[in-house]
Every structure is written in C-alpha cells, then in structure tokens.
Coordinates of C-alpha atoms and ligand atoms in Angstrom, one line a residue:
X22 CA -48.9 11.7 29.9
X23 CA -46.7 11.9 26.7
X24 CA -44.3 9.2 27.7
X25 CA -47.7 6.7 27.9
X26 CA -48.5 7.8 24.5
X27 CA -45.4 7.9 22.6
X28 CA -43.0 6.4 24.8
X29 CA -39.2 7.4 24.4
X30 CA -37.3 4.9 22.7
X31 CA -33.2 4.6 22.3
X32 CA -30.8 1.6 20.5
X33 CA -29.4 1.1 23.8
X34 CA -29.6 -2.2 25.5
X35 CA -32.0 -3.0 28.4
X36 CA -29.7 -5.0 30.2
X37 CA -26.0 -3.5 29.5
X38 CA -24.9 -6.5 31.9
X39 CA -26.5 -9.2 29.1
X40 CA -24.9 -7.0 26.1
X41 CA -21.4 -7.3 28.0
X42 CA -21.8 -11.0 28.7
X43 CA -22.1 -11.5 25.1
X44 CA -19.4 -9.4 23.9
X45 CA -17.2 -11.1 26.4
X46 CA -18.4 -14.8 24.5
X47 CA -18.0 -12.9 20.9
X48 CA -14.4 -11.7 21.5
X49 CA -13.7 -15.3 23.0
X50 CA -14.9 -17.0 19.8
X51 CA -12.7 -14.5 17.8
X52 CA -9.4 -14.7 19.2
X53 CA -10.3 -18.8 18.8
X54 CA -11.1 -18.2 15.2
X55 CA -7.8 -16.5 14.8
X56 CA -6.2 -19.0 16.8
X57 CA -6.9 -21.9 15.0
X58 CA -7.1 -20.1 11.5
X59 CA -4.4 -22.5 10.2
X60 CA -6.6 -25.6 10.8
X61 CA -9.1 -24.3 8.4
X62 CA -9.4 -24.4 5.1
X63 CA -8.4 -21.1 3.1
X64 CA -11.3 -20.9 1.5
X65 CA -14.8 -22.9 0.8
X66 CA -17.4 -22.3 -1.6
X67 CA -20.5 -21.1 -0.1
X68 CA -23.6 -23.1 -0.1
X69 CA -26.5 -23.0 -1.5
X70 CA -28.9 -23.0 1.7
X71 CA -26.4 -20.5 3.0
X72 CA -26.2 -18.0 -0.2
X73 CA -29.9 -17.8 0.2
X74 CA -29.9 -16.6 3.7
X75 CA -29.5 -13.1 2.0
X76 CA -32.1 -13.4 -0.2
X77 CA -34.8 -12.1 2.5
X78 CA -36.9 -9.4 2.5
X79 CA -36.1 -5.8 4.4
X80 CA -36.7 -6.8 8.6
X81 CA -38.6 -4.7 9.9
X82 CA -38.8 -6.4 13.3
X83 CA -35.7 -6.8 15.5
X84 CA -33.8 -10.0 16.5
X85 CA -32.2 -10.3 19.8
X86 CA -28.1 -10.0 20.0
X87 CA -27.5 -13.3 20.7
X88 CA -29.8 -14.5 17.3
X89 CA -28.0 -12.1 15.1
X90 CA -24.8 -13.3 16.4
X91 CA -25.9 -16.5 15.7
X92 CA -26.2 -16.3 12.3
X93 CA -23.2 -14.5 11.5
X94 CA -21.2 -17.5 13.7
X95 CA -23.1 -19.9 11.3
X96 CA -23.6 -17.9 7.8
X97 CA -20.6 -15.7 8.0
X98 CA -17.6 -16.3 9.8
X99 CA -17.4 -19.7 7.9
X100 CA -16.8 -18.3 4.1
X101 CA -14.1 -16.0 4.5
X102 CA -12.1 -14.8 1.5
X103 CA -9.0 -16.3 3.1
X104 CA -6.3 -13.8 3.5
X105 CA -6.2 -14.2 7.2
X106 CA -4.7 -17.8 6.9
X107 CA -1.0 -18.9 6.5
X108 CA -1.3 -20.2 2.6
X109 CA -3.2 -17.4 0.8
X110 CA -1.1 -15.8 -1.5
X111 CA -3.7 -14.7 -3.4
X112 CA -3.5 -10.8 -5.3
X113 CA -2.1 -8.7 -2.5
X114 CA -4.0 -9.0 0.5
X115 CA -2.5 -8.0 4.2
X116 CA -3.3 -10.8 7.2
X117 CA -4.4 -8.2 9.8
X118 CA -3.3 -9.2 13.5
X119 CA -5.4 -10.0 16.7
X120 CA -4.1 -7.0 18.2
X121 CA -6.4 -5.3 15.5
X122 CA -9.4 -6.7 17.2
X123 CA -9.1 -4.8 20.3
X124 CA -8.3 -1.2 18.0
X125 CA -11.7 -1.9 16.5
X126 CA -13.4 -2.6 19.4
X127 CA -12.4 1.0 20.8
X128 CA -12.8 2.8 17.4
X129 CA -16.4 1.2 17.4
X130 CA -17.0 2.5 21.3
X131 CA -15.7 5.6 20.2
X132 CA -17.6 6.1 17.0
X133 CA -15.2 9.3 16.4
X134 CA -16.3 11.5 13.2
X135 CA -13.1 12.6 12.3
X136 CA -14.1 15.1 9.4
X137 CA -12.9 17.9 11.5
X138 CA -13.8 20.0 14.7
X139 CA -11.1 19.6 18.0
X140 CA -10.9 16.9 19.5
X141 CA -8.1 13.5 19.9
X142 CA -8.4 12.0 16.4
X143 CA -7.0 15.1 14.4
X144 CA -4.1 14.6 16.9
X145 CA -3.4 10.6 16.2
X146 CA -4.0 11.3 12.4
X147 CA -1.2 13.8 12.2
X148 CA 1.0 11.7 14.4
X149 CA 0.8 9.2 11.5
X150 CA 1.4 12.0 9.1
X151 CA 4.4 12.9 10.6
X152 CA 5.7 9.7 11.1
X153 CA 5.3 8.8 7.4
X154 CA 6.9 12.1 6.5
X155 CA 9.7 11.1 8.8
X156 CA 9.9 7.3 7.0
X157 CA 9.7 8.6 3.4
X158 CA 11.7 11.6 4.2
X159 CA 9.1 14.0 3.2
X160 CA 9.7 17.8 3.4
X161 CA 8.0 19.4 6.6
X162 CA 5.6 21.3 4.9
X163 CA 4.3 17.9 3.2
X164 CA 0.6 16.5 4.2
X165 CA -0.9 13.4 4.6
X166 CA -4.3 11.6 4.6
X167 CA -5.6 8.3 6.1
X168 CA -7.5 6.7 3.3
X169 CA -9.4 3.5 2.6
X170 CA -6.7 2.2 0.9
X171 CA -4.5 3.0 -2.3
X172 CA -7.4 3.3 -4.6
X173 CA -8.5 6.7 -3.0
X174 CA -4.8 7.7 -2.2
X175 CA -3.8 7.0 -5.9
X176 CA -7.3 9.4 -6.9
X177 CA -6.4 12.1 -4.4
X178 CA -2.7 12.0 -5.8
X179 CA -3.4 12.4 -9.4
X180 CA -6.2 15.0 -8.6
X181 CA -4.2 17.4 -7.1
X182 CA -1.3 16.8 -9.8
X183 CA -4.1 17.7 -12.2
X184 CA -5.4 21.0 -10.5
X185 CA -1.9 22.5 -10.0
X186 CA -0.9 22.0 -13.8
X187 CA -3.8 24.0 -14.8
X188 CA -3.2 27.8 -15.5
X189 CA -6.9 28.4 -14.1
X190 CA -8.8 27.5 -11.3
X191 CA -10.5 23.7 -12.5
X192 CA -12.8 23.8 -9.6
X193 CA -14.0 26.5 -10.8
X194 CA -14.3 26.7 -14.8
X195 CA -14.7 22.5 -14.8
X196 CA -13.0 20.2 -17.5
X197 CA -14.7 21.5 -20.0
X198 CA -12.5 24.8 -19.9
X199 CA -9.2 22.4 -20.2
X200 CA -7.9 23.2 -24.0
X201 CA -5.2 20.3 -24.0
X202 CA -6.1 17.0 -23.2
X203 CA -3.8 16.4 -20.2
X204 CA -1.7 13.0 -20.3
X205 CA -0.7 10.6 -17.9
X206 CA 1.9 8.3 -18.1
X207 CA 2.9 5.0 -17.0
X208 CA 3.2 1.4 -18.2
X209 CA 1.0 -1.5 -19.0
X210 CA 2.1 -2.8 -15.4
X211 CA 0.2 0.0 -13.4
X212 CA -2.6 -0.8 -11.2
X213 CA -6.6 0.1 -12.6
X214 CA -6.9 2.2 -10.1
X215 CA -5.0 5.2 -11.5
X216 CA -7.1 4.4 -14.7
X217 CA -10.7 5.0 -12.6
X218 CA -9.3 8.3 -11.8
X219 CA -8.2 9.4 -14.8
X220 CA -11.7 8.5 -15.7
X221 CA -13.3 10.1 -12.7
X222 CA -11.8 13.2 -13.2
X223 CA -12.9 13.1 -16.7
X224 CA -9.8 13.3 -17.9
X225 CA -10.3 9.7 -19.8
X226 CA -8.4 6.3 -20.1
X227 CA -7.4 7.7 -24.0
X228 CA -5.4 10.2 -22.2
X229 CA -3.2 7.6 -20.3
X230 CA -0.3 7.1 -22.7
X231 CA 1.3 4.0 -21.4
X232 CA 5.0 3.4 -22.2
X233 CA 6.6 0.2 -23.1
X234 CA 8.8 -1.5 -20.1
X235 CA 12.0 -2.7 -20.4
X236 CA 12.9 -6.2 -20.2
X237 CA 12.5 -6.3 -16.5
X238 CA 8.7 -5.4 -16.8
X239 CA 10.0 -1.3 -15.5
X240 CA 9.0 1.7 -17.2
X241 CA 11.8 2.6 -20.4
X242 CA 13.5 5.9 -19.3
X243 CA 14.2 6.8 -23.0
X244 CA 10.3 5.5 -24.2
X245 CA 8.9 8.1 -22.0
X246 CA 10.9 10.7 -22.8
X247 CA 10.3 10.3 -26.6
X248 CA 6.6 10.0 -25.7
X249 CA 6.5 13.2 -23.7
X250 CA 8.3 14.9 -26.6
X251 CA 6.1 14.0 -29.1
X252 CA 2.8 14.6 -27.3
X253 CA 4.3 18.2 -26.8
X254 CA 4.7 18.7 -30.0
X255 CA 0.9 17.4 -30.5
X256 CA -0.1 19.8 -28.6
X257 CA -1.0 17.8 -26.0
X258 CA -0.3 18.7 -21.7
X259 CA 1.5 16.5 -20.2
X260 CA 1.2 16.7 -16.8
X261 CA 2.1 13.3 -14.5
X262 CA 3.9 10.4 -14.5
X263 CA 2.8 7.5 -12.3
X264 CA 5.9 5.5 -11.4
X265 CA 5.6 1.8 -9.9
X266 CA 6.7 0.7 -6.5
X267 CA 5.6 -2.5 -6.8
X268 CA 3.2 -4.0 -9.6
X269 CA 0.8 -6.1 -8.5
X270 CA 1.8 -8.4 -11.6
X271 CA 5.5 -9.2 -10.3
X272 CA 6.9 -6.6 -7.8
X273 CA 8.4 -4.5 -10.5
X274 CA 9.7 -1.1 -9.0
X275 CA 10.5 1.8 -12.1
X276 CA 13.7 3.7 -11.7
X277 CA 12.5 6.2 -9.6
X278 CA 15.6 8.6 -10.0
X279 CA 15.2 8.6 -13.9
X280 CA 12.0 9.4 -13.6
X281 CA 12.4 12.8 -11.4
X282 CA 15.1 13.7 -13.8
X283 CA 12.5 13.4 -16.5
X284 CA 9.8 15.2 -14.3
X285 CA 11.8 18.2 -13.7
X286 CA 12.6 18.2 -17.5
X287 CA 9.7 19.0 -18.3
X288 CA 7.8 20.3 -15.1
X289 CA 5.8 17.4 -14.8
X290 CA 4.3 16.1 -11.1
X291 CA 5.9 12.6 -9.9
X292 CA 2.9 10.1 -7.9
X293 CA 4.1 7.0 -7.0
X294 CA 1.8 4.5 -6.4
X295 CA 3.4 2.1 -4.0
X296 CA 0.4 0.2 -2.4
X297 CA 2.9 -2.4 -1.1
X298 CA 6.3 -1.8 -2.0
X299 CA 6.2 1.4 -0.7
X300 CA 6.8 -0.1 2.7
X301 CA 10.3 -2.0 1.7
X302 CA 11.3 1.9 3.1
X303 CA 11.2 -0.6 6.3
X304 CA 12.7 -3.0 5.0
X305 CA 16.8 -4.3 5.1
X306 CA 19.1 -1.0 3.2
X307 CA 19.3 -3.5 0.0
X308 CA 15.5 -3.4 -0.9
X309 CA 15.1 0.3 -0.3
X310 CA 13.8 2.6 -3.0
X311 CA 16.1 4.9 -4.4
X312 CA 14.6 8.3 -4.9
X313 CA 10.8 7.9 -2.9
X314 CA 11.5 10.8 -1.3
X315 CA 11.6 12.8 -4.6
X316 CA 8.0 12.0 -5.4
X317 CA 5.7 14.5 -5.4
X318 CA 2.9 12.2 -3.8
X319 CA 3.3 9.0 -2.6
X320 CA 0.2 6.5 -2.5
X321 CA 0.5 3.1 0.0
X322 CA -1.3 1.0 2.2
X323 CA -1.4 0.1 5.7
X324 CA -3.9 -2.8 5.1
X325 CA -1.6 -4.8 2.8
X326 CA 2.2 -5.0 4.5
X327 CA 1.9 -3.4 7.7
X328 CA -1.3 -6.2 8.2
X329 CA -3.3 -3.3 9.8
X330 CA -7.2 -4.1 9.6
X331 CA -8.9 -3.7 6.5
X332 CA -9.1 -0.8 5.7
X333 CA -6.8 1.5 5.7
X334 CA -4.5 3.5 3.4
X335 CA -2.6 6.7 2.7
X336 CA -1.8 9.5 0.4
X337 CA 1.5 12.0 1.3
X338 CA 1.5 14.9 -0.5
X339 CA 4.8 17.1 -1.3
X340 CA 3.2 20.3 -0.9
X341 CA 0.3 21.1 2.1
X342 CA -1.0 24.2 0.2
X343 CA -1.4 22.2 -3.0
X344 CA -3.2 19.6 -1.4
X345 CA -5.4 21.5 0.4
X346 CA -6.5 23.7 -2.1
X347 CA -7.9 21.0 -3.6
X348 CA -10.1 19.5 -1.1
X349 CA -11.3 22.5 1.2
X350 CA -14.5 23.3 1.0
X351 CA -15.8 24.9 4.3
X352 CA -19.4 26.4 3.8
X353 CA -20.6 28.2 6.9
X354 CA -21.7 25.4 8.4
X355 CA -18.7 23.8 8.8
X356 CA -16.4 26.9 9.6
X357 CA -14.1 26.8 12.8
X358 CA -14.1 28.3 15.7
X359 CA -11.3 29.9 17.5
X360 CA -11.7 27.0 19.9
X361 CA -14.1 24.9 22.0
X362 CA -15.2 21.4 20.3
X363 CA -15.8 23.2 16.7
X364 CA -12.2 24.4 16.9
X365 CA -8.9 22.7 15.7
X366 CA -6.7 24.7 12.3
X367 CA -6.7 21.2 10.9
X368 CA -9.3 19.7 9.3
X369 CA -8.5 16.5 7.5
X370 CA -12.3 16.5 5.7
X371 CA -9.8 19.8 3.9
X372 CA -7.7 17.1 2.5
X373 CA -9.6 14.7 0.6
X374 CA -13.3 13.8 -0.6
X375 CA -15.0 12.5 2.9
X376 CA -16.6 14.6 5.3
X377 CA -17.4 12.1 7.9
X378 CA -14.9 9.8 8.3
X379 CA -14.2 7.0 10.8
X380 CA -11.2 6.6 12.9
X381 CA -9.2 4.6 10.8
X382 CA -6.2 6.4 11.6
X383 CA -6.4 4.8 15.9
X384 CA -6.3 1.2 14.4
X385 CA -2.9 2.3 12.4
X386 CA -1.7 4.1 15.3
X387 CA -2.4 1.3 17.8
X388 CA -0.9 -1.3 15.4
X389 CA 2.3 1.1 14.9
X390 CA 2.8 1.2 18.7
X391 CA 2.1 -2.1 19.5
X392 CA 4.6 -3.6 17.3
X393 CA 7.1 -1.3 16.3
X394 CA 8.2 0.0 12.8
X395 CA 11.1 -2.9 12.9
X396 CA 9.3 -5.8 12.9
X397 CA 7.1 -4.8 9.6
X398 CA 10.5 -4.2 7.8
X399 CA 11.7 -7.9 9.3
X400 CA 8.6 -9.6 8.0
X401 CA 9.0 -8.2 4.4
X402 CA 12.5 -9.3 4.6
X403 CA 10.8 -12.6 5.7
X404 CA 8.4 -12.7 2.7
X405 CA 11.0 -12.1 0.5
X406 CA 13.1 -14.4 1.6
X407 CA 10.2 -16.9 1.4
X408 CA 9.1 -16.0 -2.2
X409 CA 12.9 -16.6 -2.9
X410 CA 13.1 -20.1 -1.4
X411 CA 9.7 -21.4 -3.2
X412 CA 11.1 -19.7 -6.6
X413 CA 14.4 -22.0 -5.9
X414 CA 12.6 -25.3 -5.0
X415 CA 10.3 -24.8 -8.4
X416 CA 13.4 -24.3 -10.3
X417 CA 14.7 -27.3 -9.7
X418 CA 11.6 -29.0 -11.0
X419 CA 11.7 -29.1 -14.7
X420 CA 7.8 -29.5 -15.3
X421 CA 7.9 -26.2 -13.6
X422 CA 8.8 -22.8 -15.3
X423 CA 9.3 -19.6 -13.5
X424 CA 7.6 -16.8 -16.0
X425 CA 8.9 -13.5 -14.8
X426 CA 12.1 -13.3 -12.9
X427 CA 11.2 -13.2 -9.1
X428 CA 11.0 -9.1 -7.5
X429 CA 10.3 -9.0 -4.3
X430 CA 7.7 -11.2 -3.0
X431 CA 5.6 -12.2 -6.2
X432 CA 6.2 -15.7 -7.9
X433 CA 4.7 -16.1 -11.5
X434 CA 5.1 -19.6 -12.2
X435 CA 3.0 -22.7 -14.2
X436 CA 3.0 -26.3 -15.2
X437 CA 5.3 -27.2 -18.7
X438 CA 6.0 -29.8 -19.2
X439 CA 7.4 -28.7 -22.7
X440 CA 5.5 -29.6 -26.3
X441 CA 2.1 -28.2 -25.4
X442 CA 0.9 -25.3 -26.5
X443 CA -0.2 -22.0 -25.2
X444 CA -3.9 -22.4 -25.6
X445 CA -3.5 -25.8 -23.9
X446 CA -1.0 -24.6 -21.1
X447 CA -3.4 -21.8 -20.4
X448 CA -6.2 -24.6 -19.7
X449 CA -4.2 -27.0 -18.0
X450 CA -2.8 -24.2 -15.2
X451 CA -6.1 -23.2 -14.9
X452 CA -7.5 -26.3 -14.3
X453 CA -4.8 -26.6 -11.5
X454 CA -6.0 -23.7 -9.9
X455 CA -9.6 -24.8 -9.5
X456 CA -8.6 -27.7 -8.3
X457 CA -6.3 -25.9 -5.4
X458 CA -9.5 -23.8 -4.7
X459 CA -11.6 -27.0 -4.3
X460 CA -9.0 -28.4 -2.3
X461 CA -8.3 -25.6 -0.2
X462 CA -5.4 -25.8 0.8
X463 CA -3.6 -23.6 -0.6
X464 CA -4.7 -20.4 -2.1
X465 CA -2.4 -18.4 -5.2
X466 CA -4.4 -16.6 -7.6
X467 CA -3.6 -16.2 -11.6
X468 CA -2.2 -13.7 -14.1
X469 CA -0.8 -13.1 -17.4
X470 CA 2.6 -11.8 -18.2
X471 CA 4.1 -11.0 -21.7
X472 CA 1.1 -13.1 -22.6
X473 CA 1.3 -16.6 -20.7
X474 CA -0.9 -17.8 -18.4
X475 CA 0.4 -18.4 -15.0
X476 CA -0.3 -19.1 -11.4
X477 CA 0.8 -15.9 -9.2
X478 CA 1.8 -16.1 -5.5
X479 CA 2.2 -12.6 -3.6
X480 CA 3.5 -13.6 -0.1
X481 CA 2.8 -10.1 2.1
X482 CA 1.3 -12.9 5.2
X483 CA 2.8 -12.7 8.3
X484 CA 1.5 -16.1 9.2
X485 CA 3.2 -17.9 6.4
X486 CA 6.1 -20.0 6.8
X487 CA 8.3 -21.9 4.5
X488 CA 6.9 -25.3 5.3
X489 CA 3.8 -23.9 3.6
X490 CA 5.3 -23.3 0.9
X491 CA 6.6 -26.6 0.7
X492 CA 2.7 -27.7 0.9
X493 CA 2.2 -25.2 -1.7
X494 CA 4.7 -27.3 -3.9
X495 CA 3.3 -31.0 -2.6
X496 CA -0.2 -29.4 -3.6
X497 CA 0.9 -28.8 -7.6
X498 CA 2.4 -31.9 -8.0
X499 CA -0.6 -34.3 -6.2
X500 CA -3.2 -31.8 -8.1
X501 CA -0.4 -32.6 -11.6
X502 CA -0.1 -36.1 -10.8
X503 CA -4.4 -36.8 -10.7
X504 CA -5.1 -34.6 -13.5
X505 CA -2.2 -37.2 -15.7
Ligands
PLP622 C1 -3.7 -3.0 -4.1 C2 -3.1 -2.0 -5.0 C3 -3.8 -0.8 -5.3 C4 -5.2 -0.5 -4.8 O1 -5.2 -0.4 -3.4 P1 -6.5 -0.7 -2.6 O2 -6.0 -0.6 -1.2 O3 -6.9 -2.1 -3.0 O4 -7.5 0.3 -3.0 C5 -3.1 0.1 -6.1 N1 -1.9 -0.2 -6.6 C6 -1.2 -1.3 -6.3 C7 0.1 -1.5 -6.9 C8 -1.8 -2.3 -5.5 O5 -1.2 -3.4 -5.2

C-alpha cells in the first residue's frame, strides 16, 4: 500500500491535547512577563554563551514544542530591546498592551492572507480606513492601507505623489523617460525614511532639497517658497513637499496651513509624515494639528502611540483613484470573480506593494475596540504632561541644560556644567549614557541638535509614570556624581 511506502505526513500535532496544554503554560508565562515587566531591567547585554546559540548550523531534525519553547524562555525572552518597560524612552518606540497578546493569538489561528479575494479581513481593514478618514477628516472618496509601519506608508505616499505629477504613464516608460529631475522638499529634521524612497524610486537623495528651519527647528515658509522658485526657474519639477508632524529629533510639527497655501501655489502634492504626532488628532483641542486634513497623504503609526503590537502602520490617501492606479496590478491569475471566495471589489494587495499580507489590520481593530479612541488621546496628554514635568525638574538643576525647547513629548537634555568644551561635553554625556545602559535602569537614547550632543527622551509609554522619571533624574546625578 502507498501509505506503508510513503506515508502521509502534515505539521499538525499528534496529540492537540499536549499542544493545548502548552499553549495554556506559554500564555501564562506571558501575561507574567508583562506583569512583572517593571521589576526587570530595561535592557541587558546579551551574553556570550547565549549570542552563540545562533551560531548553529541549518536543523534538519525537529525538536519537540516544549524544547523549542525552552530555549526561547531561556535565550530570548531575556534580552529584549526594552520598549515594553516603564523607563525606556528610547527613539520612539510604542509599549504594546497584553490585550495584544490575545489579537495575535487569533490572527496566528487564523493565518488570513489578506491580499485580496472575499472574505472578513477586507471588511475590518476598511473599517479602520474609514475610521481614520473620519479622525483626520479625510474626504470620502480618500483610501487607506494597513502598513508595517511609517516607513512603507511614507514610500507608498511619495510614490503616488510621484506618478500623478508625471504627464505620462511612469509605470510604463520607467524613470528613465522623466526629463526633469523631480524635487522633494523638506527639512534637515525629516525622518530617513522619506530619503530610502526617494532613493527607491530612483528619484535620488540629490533631488531632496531640504529647507532651512526656523528657529523652532519647523520648516521656513518663505525658505521654501524661494526654493521652489528657483528650482523652477532651473528647470527643475517640483513635485512634493514632506511636512513634519512630529520629528523624531524634538516633536517639531511644520505649519501645516502654510504649507497647503504653498502646495496649491504651485500644484505641488502635500505628504505628511506623522509617524507619532499624527495621533495628537486624539489628543486635548490645544495639541491638535491645524490643517492635517489638507494633506494630500497622511503617513502614521499604530505601533508607536496607539501601543498596538509591533507592527503596524498606515498610509491615507486623498484620492482612491490616484492611489490605486498606482498599485493594481491584477494579472489573470488574480482577477475577481463576481462573487464566491475569489470575489470582493476591494482588493487591498491594489493599494500598495504586498500581495500576501497578514492580518495586521484585526490586532488594530481589536486594540481600537478594546480600549476606545479616548483613552489613546488621554495618555498622549499624559506623556506630554510627563515630558513637561521632567523638562521642569532638569531646569532647576544648573549642571543640567535643556538643548531644544521641549514639543510634545521629546526632552533633549545633557550634563554642563559650564567651561567644558564641546568635544569634551560630547564624551562626557556619552559616557553617561553607557553607563545608564549598563545600569539598566533607565533607558533614553542620544541625538544631536544644532550640533550638540545630547541625551534624548521620547516618552510615547503608557507604562511610564512620573516617579520614573524622577528615577530617571536620581540616575544622572548617581551616574554624574561616580564619574566626578
Ligand atoms: C518612526 C518614524 C518613522 C518610521 O516609521 P517606522 O514605523 O519605524 O517604519 C518615520 N517618521 C517618523 C517621524 C518616525 O518617528
């Protein structure tokens, strides 16, 4: 018989009882691990022994559950890169919640490919387009894409600003049938990731004319517009300006207002990357952006202040018909139906660069439901209000200087004690740093603003409170005091 010879096999469990049992003790452990998250350190340096656990060679043989979840509980779970406890402050990482847990348990049982075809996920996906239409007061014939995160939304933003400047069909004819070089513009403040795509879609980082800010680290309204005018003149296309809701630097948000006024001067298309500072739309009326709902497209994340799961982002886009005609793509193979499972008008594999794609969009939606659109605007409020306090307390320190005035959240700040110079400031803070890491305590990261060297803390945690940032404070001055 065939099954003697060639027996059939499947990467289901034997016993689904044993499998259950175990994912019963895993889920356990995790809600502990988040439980107890503040009696850990934020962050430890990995060692040795364990670094070389993946140093082995491909297995070919199989473990049991239990032994793989072993190691991860001992080689993993233990070296984190700390934004899911109370004092990281570090670059702008979201803290996820424990509700998250359970949307990833279902997204995992459900394994949903949600490229296309009819079935629930297209549903939930444009649920959370037309909610974030509603919340940036979108048009209704704007669209929207779940996306990894900002990086991609910013890319899928700036593409099709790029493809609907064009006179001819750049699909088509490639870059190479582009007779201008097409500009970009934006400031020294903007985040790399609108430089990758500007290199991706080979339009080149020479072709990003950034424009001196103000004094207040924004964009300079009158800058751009002499920029613009002179690289018309050129004989140059200018074609986008990328305004800033939020630099990753120090919060900065561009005057959005001006900048539509200059856009419509001179038919240019208006992306906004607001990663994090997009979401102060949830916020109390006195941080809410002016003008968002002008933009053309609009790039944010839910993975940084709405503390959904990594990952997950989004790009909303003005115009459907813009955005679509520069995505779909639907060889034979992938045409529709009238209805049935390969059915469904809306394909969201139409809308940006992945075909398969996982069902990102349930943990957003499951996070959105569970908690409410309030309470994300009440903990930015809360951040802010925190980043506010520790920028008062440091104030009052005079070994302490404040280097960019305080937006938002962000808190640029270093040791001076006065007579040292830069070169030697830049050392000392750094040294500070390291020692923090070591320590781990307390995790900021670093930056450099109008030149100087400083300590950076973005606060988007919604496990922080202001007694950590009071250990934050007893931290620089023990780490100050032993390195006297
Ligand atoms: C984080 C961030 C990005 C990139 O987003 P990812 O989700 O990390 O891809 C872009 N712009 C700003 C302002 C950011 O803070």
């Amino acid at each position: 018989m065939a099954d003697e010879i060639d027996p059939e096999i499947t990467l289901d469990p034997e016993n689904w009882q044993a499998l259950a049992k175990l994912g019963d003790d895993v889920l356990e452990d995790m809600f502990d691990y988040l439980e107890n998250v503040r009696e850990r350190k934020v962050w430890q340096d990995i060692p040795e022994n364990i670094k070389q656990c993946f140093n082995e060679s491909p297995p070919m043989k199989p473990l049991s559950s239990k032994e793989v979840y072993e190691r991860v509980k001992h080689e993993i779970l233990p070296y984190p890169p700390g934004n899911i406890h109370p004092r990281f402050w570090g670059w702008v990482n979201g803290t996820g919640t424990p509700f998250g847990l359970i949307s990833e348990l279902i997204i995992a049982a459900m394994n949903a490919n949600t490229g296309g075809r009819e079935h629930i996920a297209n549903y939930v996906e444009r649920q959370l387009v037309s909610w974030m239409r509603e919340i940036f007061e979108f048009p209704a014939n704007s669209s929207g894409l779940v996306t990894s995160g900002c990086s991609i939304a910013n890319l899928i933003g700036i593409t099709v600003a790029r493809n609907q400047a064009l006179d001819f069909d750049v699909r088509k004819k490639g870059i190479m049938a582009i007779k201008k070089p097409m500009i970009l513009y934006g400031t020294s403040q903007m985040h790399s990731s609108i430089q990758k795509a500007m290199e991706i879609l080979g339009l080149g980082s020479d072709s990003i004319h950034l424009i001196e800010c103000d004094e207040n680290a924004s964009i300079s309204i009158d800058n751009l517009r002499a920029q613009i005018k002179q690289d018309i003149e050129a004989n140059l296309q200018p074609f986008v300006v990328v305004g800033n809701v939020g630099t990753v630097n120090s919060g900065t948000i561009d005057d959005i207002l001006a900048l539509r006024k200059i856009c419509d001067e001179f038919n240019l298309w208006l992306h906004l990357d607001g990663a994090f500072g997009a979401l102060l739309q949830l916020s109390s009326n006195k941080y809410k952006i002016k003008g968002i709902e002008l933009a053309d497209s609009l790039a944010f994340d839910f993975h940084k202040w709405m503390h959904v799961n990594y990952d997950a982002g989004f790009v909303l886009i003005r115009d459907d018909k813009l955005h679509r005609d520069t995505f779909t793509l639907r060889p034979s193979y992938l045409a529709s139906m009238e209805r049935g499972l390969a059915g469904g008008g809306y394909w969201f594999s139409e809308y940006g660069l992945q075909l398969s794609r996982g069902f990102r969009s349930l943990k957003v939606w499951m996070t959105i439901k569970r908690f409410g659109f309030d309470i994300f605007g009440r903990l930015i409020d809360q951040n802010i209000r925190q980043a506010r306090y520790f920028a008062d307390i440091i104030e009052k320190q005079d070994n302490i200087e404040l280097v960019a005035k305080v937006n938002m959240n962000i808190v640029c700040f270093r040791y001076n004690p006065g007579e040292i110079d830069e070169e030697e400031l830049e050392l000392i803070n750094k040294k500070i740093l390291y020692a923090m890491y070591d320590r781990g305590i307390v995790a900021p990261s670093y930056t450099r603003i109008f030149g100087k060297y400083c300590l950076r803390i973005a606060i988007t945690n919604h496990r922080s409170r202001l007694s950590d940032l009071d250990i934050l404070l007893n931290e620089l001055n023990e780490i100050i005091e032993l390195l006297q």
